[in-house]
PDB file of C-alpha atoms in Angstrom:
ATOM      1  CA  ALA A   1      10.288  -9.820 -13.204  1.00 71.00           C
ATOM      2  CA  GLN A   2       8.731  -8.614  -9.213  1.00 79.00           C
ATOM      3  CA  SER A   3       5.706  -9.673  -8.029  1.00 88.00           C
ATOM      4  CA  VAL A   4       3.289 -10.257  -5.563  1.00 93.00           C
ATOM      5  CA  THR A   5       0.706 -13.667  -5.178  1.00 95.00           C
ATOM      6  CA  GLN A   6      -1.913 -13.535  -2.506  1.00 96.00           C
ATOM      7  CA  PRO A   7      -3.961 -17.188  -3.483  1.00 96.00           C
ATOM      8  CA  ASP A   8      -6.269 -16.569  -1.310  1.00 95.00           C
ATOM      9  CA  ILE A   9      -8.702 -13.878  -2.062  1.00 94.00           C
ATOM     10  CA  HIS A  10     -11.222 -13.852   0.489  1.00 96.00           C
ATOM     11  CA  ILE A  11     -11.283 -15.919   4.539  1.00 97.00           C
ATOM     12  CA  THR A  12     -13.180 -16.601   6.863  1.00 97.00           C
ATOM     13  CA  VAL A  13     -12.801 -17.457  10.349  1.00 97.00           C
ATOM     14  CA  SER A  14     -14.467 -17.651  13.616  1.00 97.00           C
ATOM     15  CA  GLU A  15     -14.009 -15.472  15.867  1.00 97.00           C
ATOM     16  CA  GLY A  16     -11.071 -17.504  18.164  1.00 97.00           C
ATOM     17  CA  ALA A  17      -9.380 -18.827  15.682  1.00 97.00           C
ATOM     18  CA  SER A  18      -6.070 -19.310  14.069  1.00 97.00           C
ATOM     19  CA  LEU A  19      -5.531 -17.468  10.970  1.00 97.00           C
ATOM     20  CA  GLU A  20      -2.924 -17.566   8.648  1.00 97.00           C
ATOM     21  CA  LEU A  21      -2.737 -15.876   5.858  1.00 98.00           C
ATOM     22  CA  ARG A  22      -0.603 -16.852   2.197  1.00 98.00           C
ATOM     23  CA  CYS A  23       1.832 -14.805   0.550  1.00 97.00           C
ATOM     24  CA  ASN A  24       4.447 -15.997  -2.467  1.00 96.00           C
ATOM     25  CA  TYR A  25       6.848 -13.170  -3.887  1.00 94.00           C
ATOM     26  CA  SER A  26       8.839 -13.199  -6.914  1.00 90.00           C
ATOM     27  CA  TYR A  27      11.720 -10.567  -6.142  1.00 84.00           C
ATOM     28  CA  GLY A  28      15.425 -10.465  -7.988  1.00 76.00           C
ATOM     29  CA  ALA A  29      16.893  -9.325  -5.082  1.00 74.00           C
ATOM     30  CA  THR A  30      17.566  -9.814  -1.590  1.00 78.00           C
ATOM     31  CA  PRO A  31      13.423  -8.571  -0.688  1.00 87.00           C
ATOM     32  CA  TYR A  32      12.651  -6.234   1.841  1.00 90.00           C
ATOM     33  CA  LEU A  33       8.745  -8.305   3.203  1.00 93.00           C
ATOM     34  CA  PHE A  34       5.969  -6.379   4.617  1.00 94.00           C
ATOM     35  CA  TRP A  35       2.123  -6.415   5.805  1.00 97.00           C
ATOM     36  CA  TYR A  36      -0.254  -4.091   5.505  1.00 96.00           C
ATOM     37  CA  VAL A  37      -3.507  -4.020   6.789  1.00 96.00           C
ATOM     38  CA  GLN A  38      -6.520  -1.364   5.620  1.00 94.00           C
ATOM     39  CA  SER A  39      -9.701  -1.228   7.701  1.00 91.00           C
ATOM     40  CA  PRO A  40     -12.811  -0.244   5.751  1.00 86.00           C
ATOM     41  CA  GLY A  41     -12.915   3.166   4.046  1.00 82.00           C
ATOM     42  CA  GLN A  42      -9.061   3.434   6.233  1.00 85.00           C
ATOM     43  CA  GLY A  43      -5.865   3.987   4.172  1.00 88.00           C
ATOM     44  CA  LEU A  44      -3.056   0.937   4.961  1.00 92.00           C
ATOM     45  CA  GLN A  45      -1.046   0.709   7.875  1.00 93.00           C
ATOM     46  CA  LEU A  46       1.998  -1.174   8.533  1.00 93.00           C
ATOM     47  CA  LEU A  47       1.215  -4.631  10.680  1.00 96.00           C
ATOM     48  CA  LEU A  48       5.186  -6.070  10.780  1.00 95.00           C
ATOM     49  CA  LYS A  49       8.144  -6.120   8.009  1.00 92.00           C
ATOM     50  CA  TYR A  50      10.881  -8.132   7.307  1.00 92.00           C
ATOM     51  CA  PHE A  51      14.311  -6.424   6.404  1.00 88.00           C
ATOM     52  CA  SER A  52      17.059  -9.750   7.983  1.00 85.00           C
ATOM     53  CA  GLY A  53      17.651 -11.379  10.544  1.00 86.00           C
ATOM     54  CA  ASP A  54      15.017 -13.564  12.464  1.00 88.00           C
ATOM     55  CA  THR A  55      12.817 -15.171  10.365  1.00 90.00           C
ATOM     56  CA  LEU A  56      10.045 -15.115  12.807  1.00 95.00           C
ATOM     57  CA  VAL A  57       8.921 -11.702  13.093  1.00 95.00           C
ATOM     58  CA  GLN A  58       6.189  -9.805  15.399  1.00 96.00           C
ATOM     59  CA  GLY A  59       3.911  -7.220  14.187  1.00 95.00           C
ATOM     60  CA  ILE A  60       1.452  -4.817  15.970  1.00 94.00           C
ATOM     61  CA  LYS A  61      -1.979  -6.253  17.464  1.00 93.00           C
ATOM     62  CA  GLY A  62      -0.483  -9.916  17.969  1.00 96.00           C
ATOM     63  CA  PHE A  63       0.538 -10.270  14.541  1.00 97.00           C
ATOM     64  CA  GLU A  64       3.500 -12.525  13.473  1.00 97.00           C
ATOM     65  CA  ALA A  65       4.779 -13.881   9.531  1.00 97.00           C
ATOM     66  CA  GLU A  66       7.892 -16.422   9.143  1.00 96.00           C
ATOM     67  CA  PHE A  67       9.621 -15.202   6.201  1.00 94.00           C
ATOM     68  CA  LYS A  68      10.680 -19.071   4.002  1.00 94.00           C
ATOM     69  CA  ARG A  69      13.082 -18.046   1.654  1.00 91.00           C
ATOM     70  CA  SER A  70      13.363 -21.600  -0.245  1.00 91.00           C
ATOM     71  CA  GLN A  71       9.348 -21.261  -0.585  1.00 93.00           C
ATOM     72  CA  SER A  72       9.888 -17.944  -1.127  1.00 93.00           C
ATOM     73  CA  SER A  73       6.919 -16.914   1.198  1.00 95.00           C
ATOM     74  CA  PHE A  74       5.891 -14.708   4.082  1.00 97.00           C
ATOM     75  CA  ASN A  75       2.795 -15.760   5.311  1.00 98.00           C
ATOM     76  CA  LEU A  76       0.739 -14.168   8.067  1.00 98.00           C
ATOM     77  CA  ARG A  77      -0.460 -15.689  11.349  1.00 98.00           C
ATOM     78  CA  LYS A  78      -2.101 -15.039  14.744  1.00 97.00           C
ATOM     79  CA  PRO A  79      -3.632 -17.310  16.943  1.00 97.00           C
ATOM     80  CA  SER A  80      -6.406 -16.007  18.154  1.00 97.00           C
ATOM     81  CA  VAL A  81      -8.845 -13.730  15.375  1.00 97.00           C
ATOM     82  CA  HIS A  82     -10.625 -10.750  17.493  1.00 96.00           C
ATOM     83  CA  TRP A  83     -14.064  -9.020  15.238  1.00 95.00           C
ATOM     84  CA  SER A  84     -11.903  -6.007  15.283  1.00 94.00           C
ATOM     85  CA  ASP A  85      -9.085  -8.506  13.237  1.00 96.00           C
ATOM     86  CA  ALA A  86     -11.853  -8.038   9.855  1.00 96.00           C
ATOM     87  CA  ALA A  87     -10.101  -6.550   7.310  1.00 96.00           C
ATOM     88  CA  GLU A  88      -7.924  -6.732   3.927  1.00 95.00           C
ATOM     89  CA  TYR A  89      -4.463  -7.616   4.496  1.00 97.00           C
ATOM     90  CA  PHE A  90      -1.936  -6.179   1.436  1.00 96.00           C
ATOM     91  CA  CYS A  91       1.552  -8.413   1.770  1.00 96.00           C
ATOM     92  CA  ALA A  92       4.084  -6.470  -0.613  1.00 94.00           C
ATOM     93  CA  VAL A  93       7.778  -6.732  -1.203  1.00 91.00           C
ATOM     94  CA  GLY A  94      10.614  -4.218  -1.958  1.00 86.00           C
ATOM     95  CA  ALA A  95      14.601  -3.715  -1.642  1.00 76.00           C
ATOM     96  CA  THR A  96      17.364  -1.549  -0.606  1.00 68.00           C
ATOM     97  CA  GLY A  97      17.443   1.171  -3.006  1.00 67.00           C
ATOM     98  CA  ALA A  98      14.512   0.357  -4.040  1.00 70.00           C
ATOM     99  CA  ASN A  99      12.241   3.188  -5.162  1.00 72.00           C
ATOM    100  CA  ASN A 100       8.590   1.216  -5.092  1.00 80.00           C
ATOM    101  CA  LEU A 101       7.005  -1.593  -3.405  1.00 86.00           C
ATOM    102  CA  PHE A 102       5.038  -4.879  -5.209  1.00 89.00           C
ATOM    103  CA  PHE A 103       1.752  -5.103  -3.799  1.00 92.00           C
ATOM    104  CA  GLY A 104       0.027  -8.478  -3.924  1.00 94.00           C
ATOM    105  CA  THR A 105      -3.880  -8.259  -4.465  1.00 94.00           C
ATOM    106  CA  GLY A 106      -5.658  -8.692  -0.913  1.00 95.00           C
ATOM    107  CA  THR A 107      -7.187 -10.824   1.306  1.00 96.00           C
ATOM    108  CA  ARG A 108     -10.151  -9.855   2.288  1.00 96.00           C
ATOM    109  CA  LEU A 109     -10.782 -11.427   6.186  1.00 97.00           C
ATOM    110  CA  THR A 110     -14.138 -12.242   7.656  1.00 97.00           C
ATOM    111  CA  VAL A 111     -15.043 -12.396  11.196  1.00 97.00           C
ATOM    112  CA  ILE A 112     -18.072 -14.713  12.755  1.00 96.00           C
ATOM    113  CA  PRO A 113     -19.178 -13.658  16.469  1.00 89.00           C
TER     114      PRO A 113
ATOM    115  CA  ASN B   1       0.609  14.067  14.453  1.00 63.00           C
ATOM    116  CA  ALA B   2      -1.780  14.193  11.208  1.00 74.00           C
ATOM    117  CA  GLY B   3       1.336  12.007   9.109  1.00 92.00           C
ATOM    118  CA  VAL B   4       0.192  12.275   5.662  1.00 95.00           C
ATOM    119  CA  THR B   5      -3.567  13.952   4.757  1.00 95.00           C
ATOM    120  CA  GLN B   6      -5.133  14.254   1.116  1.00 96.00           C
ATOM    121  CA  THR B   7      -7.982  16.044   0.004  1.00 95.00           C
ATOM    122  CA  PRO B   8     -10.496  15.848  -1.028  1.00 96.00           C
ATOM    123  CA  LYS B   9     -12.030  11.839   0.212  1.00 94.00           C
ATOM    124  CA  PHE B  10     -14.044  12.261  -2.426  1.00 95.00           C
ATOM    125  CA  GLN B  11     -15.184  13.261  -5.815  1.00 96.00           C
ATOM    126  CA  VAL B  12     -17.184  12.663  -8.981  1.00 97.00           C
ATOM    127  CA  LEU B  13     -15.592  13.654 -12.552  1.00 96.00           C
ATOM    128  CA  LYS B  14     -17.407  14.260 -15.737  1.00 97.00           C
ATOM    129  CA  THR B  15     -15.544  12.404 -18.545  1.00 97.00           C
ATOM    130  CA  GLY B  16     -12.970  15.052 -19.696  1.00 97.00           C
ATOM    131  CA  GLN B  17     -13.129  16.971 -16.721  1.00 97.00           C
ATOM    132  CA  SER B  18      -9.704  17.291 -15.106  1.00 96.00           C
ATOM    133  CA  MET B  19      -8.774  17.980 -11.259  1.00 96.00           C
ATOM    134  CA  THR B  20      -6.229  17.449  -8.952  1.00 97.00           C
ATOM    135  CA  LEU B  21      -5.660  15.607  -6.014  1.00 97.00           C
ATOM    136  CA  GLN B  22      -3.408  17.127  -3.302  1.00 97.00           C
ATOM    137  CA  CYS B  23      -1.658  15.333  -0.392  1.00 97.00           C
ATOM    138  CA  ALA B  24       1.142  16.502   1.814  1.00 97.00           C
ATOM    139  CA  GLN B  25       2.690  15.131   4.769  1.00 96.00           C
ATOM    140  CA  ASP B  26       4.039  16.572   7.630  1.00 94.00           C
ATOM    141  CA  MET B  27       6.911  13.401   8.824  1.00 92.00           C
ATOM    142  CA  ASN B  28      10.385  15.419   6.389  1.00 91.00           C
ATOM    143  CA  HIS B  29       9.883  12.422   4.455  1.00 91.00           C
ATOM    144  CA  ASN B  30      12.122  12.914   1.088  1.00 90.00           C
ATOM    145  CA  SER B  31       9.748  10.322  -0.866  1.00 91.00           C
ATOM    146  CA  MET B  32       6.450  10.473  -2.211  1.00 95.00           C
ATOM    147  CA  TYR B  33       4.273   8.342  -3.885  1.00 95.00           C
ATOM    148  CA  TRP B  34       0.933   8.369  -5.379  1.00 97.00           C
ATOM    149  CA  TYR B  35      -0.792   4.462  -5.871  1.00 96.00           C
ATOM    150  CA  ARG B  36      -4.318   3.644  -6.968  1.00 96.00           C
ATOM    151  CA  GLN B  37      -6.516   0.828  -5.681  1.00 94.00           C
ATOM    152  CA  ASP B  38      -8.440  -0.707  -7.861  1.00 93.00           C
ATOM    153  CA  PRO B  39     -10.448  -4.086  -6.965  1.00 87.00           C
ATOM    154  CA  GLY B  40      -8.368  -7.341  -7.487  1.00 84.00           C
ATOM    155  CA  MET B  41      -6.101  -5.246  -8.513  1.00 87.00           C
ATOM    156  CA  GLY B  42      -4.017  -4.562  -4.816  1.00 87.00           C
ATOM    157  CA  LEU B  43      -1.768  -0.749  -5.227  1.00 91.00           C
ATOM    158  CA  ARG B  44      -0.150  -0.045  -8.358  1.00 93.00           C
ATOM    159  CA  LEU B  45       2.076   3.094  -8.556  1.00 93.00           C
ATOM    160  CA  ILE B  46       1.253   5.639 -10.589  1.00 96.00           C
ATOM    161  CA  TYR B  47       4.343   8.183  -9.834  1.00 96.00           C
ATOM    162  CA  TYR B  48       6.587   8.454  -7.486  1.00 94.00           C
ATOM    163  CA  SER B  49       9.224  11.757  -6.222  1.00 94.00           C
ATOM    164  CA  ALA B  50      12.195  10.110  -4.667  1.00 89.00           C
ATOM    165  CA  SER B  51      13.455  13.686  -3.942  1.00 88.00           C
ATOM    166  CA  GLU B  52      12.378  17.593  -4.041  1.00 89.00           C
ATOM    167  CA  GLY B  53      12.667  18.223  -7.696  1.00 88.00           C
ATOM    168  CA  THR B  54      12.472  14.526  -8.967  1.00 92.00           C
ATOM    169  CA  THR B  55       9.211  12.483 -10.575  1.00 95.00           C
ATOM    170  CA  ASP B  56       9.175   9.501 -11.911  1.00 94.00           C
ATOM    171  CA  LYS B  57       6.828   7.286 -13.489  1.00 94.00           C
ATOM    172  CA  GLY B  58       5.182   3.757 -12.186  1.00 92.00           C
ATOM    173  CA  GLU B  59       3.516   1.402 -13.569  1.00 90.00           C
ATOM    174  CA  VAL B  60       0.262   2.705 -15.157  1.00 95.00           C
ATOM    175  CA  PRO B  61       1.025   7.075 -15.390  1.00 96.00           C
ATOM    176  CA  ASN B  62      -0.951   7.526 -19.156  1.00 96.00           C
ATOM    177  CA  GLY B  63      -3.256   9.448 -18.267  1.00 96.00           C
ATOM    178  CA  TYR B  64      -1.696  11.643 -14.672  1.00 97.00           C
ATOM    179  CA  ASN B  65       0.882  13.959 -14.398  1.00 97.00           C
ATOM    180  CA  VAL B  66       2.766  14.635 -10.885  1.00 97.00           C
ATOM    181  CA  SER B  67       3.971  18.121  -8.759  1.00 96.00           C
ATOM    182  CA  ARG B  68       6.148  18.168  -5.966  1.00 95.00           C
ATOM    183  CA  LEU B  69       5.779  21.367  -5.294  1.00 88.00           C
ATOM    184  CA  ASN B  70       7.920  21.314  -2.112  1.00 94.00           C
ATOM    185  CA  LYS B  71       9.209  18.484   0.135  1.00 94.00           C
ATOM    186  CA  ARG B  72       5.998  18.270   2.094  1.00 96.00           C
ATOM    187  CA  GLU B  73       3.543  18.258  -0.993  1.00 97.00           C
ATOM    188  CA  PHE B  74       2.810  15.917  -3.719  1.00 97.00           C
ATOM    189  CA  SER B  75      -0.007  16.337  -6.054  1.00 97.00           C
ATOM    190  CA  LEU B  76      -1.606  13.798  -8.639  1.00 98.00           C
ATOM    191  CA  ARG B  77      -3.572  15.939 -11.920  1.00 97.00           C
ATOM    192  CA  LEU B  78      -5.721  14.093 -14.039  1.00 96.00           C
ATOM    193  CA  GLU B  79      -6.300  16.613 -17.252  1.00 93.00           C
ATOM    194  CA  SER B  80      -9.166  14.740 -18.853  1.00 96.00           C
ATOM    195  CA  ALA B  81     -10.648  12.217 -17.005  1.00 96.00           C
ATOM    196  CA  ALA B  82     -11.882   8.968 -18.298  1.00 97.00           C
ATOM    197  CA  PRO B  83     -14.116   6.044 -17.046  1.00 97.00           C
ATOM    198  CA  SER B  84     -10.647   4.217 -16.600  1.00 96.00           C
ATOM    199  CA  GLN B  85      -9.123   6.105 -13.542  1.00 97.00           C
ATOM    200  CA  THR B  86     -12.961   5.270 -10.972  1.00 97.00           C
ATOM    201  CA  SER B  87     -10.433   4.304  -8.962  1.00 97.00           C
ATOM    202  CA  VAL B  88      -9.107   4.999  -4.920  1.00 95.00           C
ATOM    203  CA  TYR B  89      -5.856   7.010  -4.805  1.00 97.00           C
ATOM    204  CA  PHE B  90      -3.405   6.729  -2.488  1.00 96.00           C
ATOM    205  CA  CYS B  91      -0.803   9.565  -1.482  1.00 96.00           C
ATOM    206  CA  ALA B  92       2.164   7.609   0.471  1.00 95.00           C
ATOM    207  CA  SER B  93       5.794   8.932   1.719  1.00 94.00           C
ATOM    208  CA  LYS B  94       8.709   7.851   2.920  1.00 89.00           C
ATOM    209  CA  ARG B  95      11.910   8.790   4.849  1.00 78.00           C
ATOM    210  CA  GLN B  96      16.280   7.881   3.851  1.00 70.00           C
ATOM    211  CA  GLY B  97      18.180   6.069   5.727  1.00 66.00           C
ATOM    212  CA  PRO B  98      18.527   2.467   6.800  1.00 63.00           C
ATOM    213  CA  GLY B  99      14.640   0.778   7.195  1.00 60.00           C
ATOM    214  CA  ALA B 100      13.343   3.310   5.356  1.00 62.00           C
ATOM    215  CA  ASN B 101      11.569   1.657   3.152  1.00 72.00           C
ATOM    216  CA  VAL B 102       8.444   1.649   5.090  1.00 84.00           C
ATOM    217  CA  LEU B 103       5.583   3.778   4.160  1.00 90.00           C
ATOM    218  CA  THR B 104       2.948   5.097   5.472  1.00 91.00           C
ATOM    219  CA  PHE B 105      -0.162   6.135   3.633  1.00 93.00           C
ATOM    220  CA  GLY B 106      -2.904   8.485   3.588  1.00 94.00           C
ATOM    221  CA  ALA B 107      -6.603   7.980   3.815  1.00 92.00           C
ATOM    222  CA  GLY B 108      -7.166   7.632   0.440  1.00 94.00           C
ATOM    223  CA  SER B 109      -9.452   9.474  -2.206  1.00 96.00           C
ATOM    224  CA  ARG B 110     -11.990   7.902  -3.488  1.00 95.00           C
ATOM    225  CA  LEU B 111     -12.385   9.225  -7.651  1.00 97.00           C
ATOM    226  CA  THR B 112     -15.618   8.143  -9.509  1.00 97.00           C
ATOM    227  CA  VAL B 113     -15.545   9.184 -13.107  1.00 97.00           C
ATOM    228  CA  LEU B 114     -19.302   9.519 -15.277  1.00 96.00           C
TER     229      LEU B 114
END
């Protein structure tokens, strides 16, 4: 069965500190993987995606993620967090020809000055 | 460049009332989706339309109906609202073709059923 696990419900980091948000997936086919960000009261915006090739992908706003097939993980990282990064982050998995994406339950990021 | 537009943004209903959430996209995308977002549960697919003229059930279709009015518009109807349908609803669309699994989301519609 397809599923996405984001084990951290809420993370608090200081501005300027590094960040890593965890994502583990279970998917029968070769996965497409995504990270979306949702600011309060807004829809979801795509941060980055992995379809194939280089397992380290770069996204918008200075985020990157690394696909590790052996660990079924796709963790999101940022070297230096800004106050504007405070939001909720969702990991999602899909596949070629699939009609649906499966979303994790989200990780809320709080940034303290 | 509107993208995906949802109306209304907020709605309060009483149990048993009906309403329709509207969604329109201007990106010429073939596929459209309705998700609901509940605390601690992420996004769950209600219905989707892979192309104009087709609709299919997702994970949580009970209590909802949809209409793919044309390529641009995909509406979600609650015939008899229940408190369990209190949620934030998101419409999304995606194009066909290589690398086409990227969903574009609307801003959401917050529904409260009393």
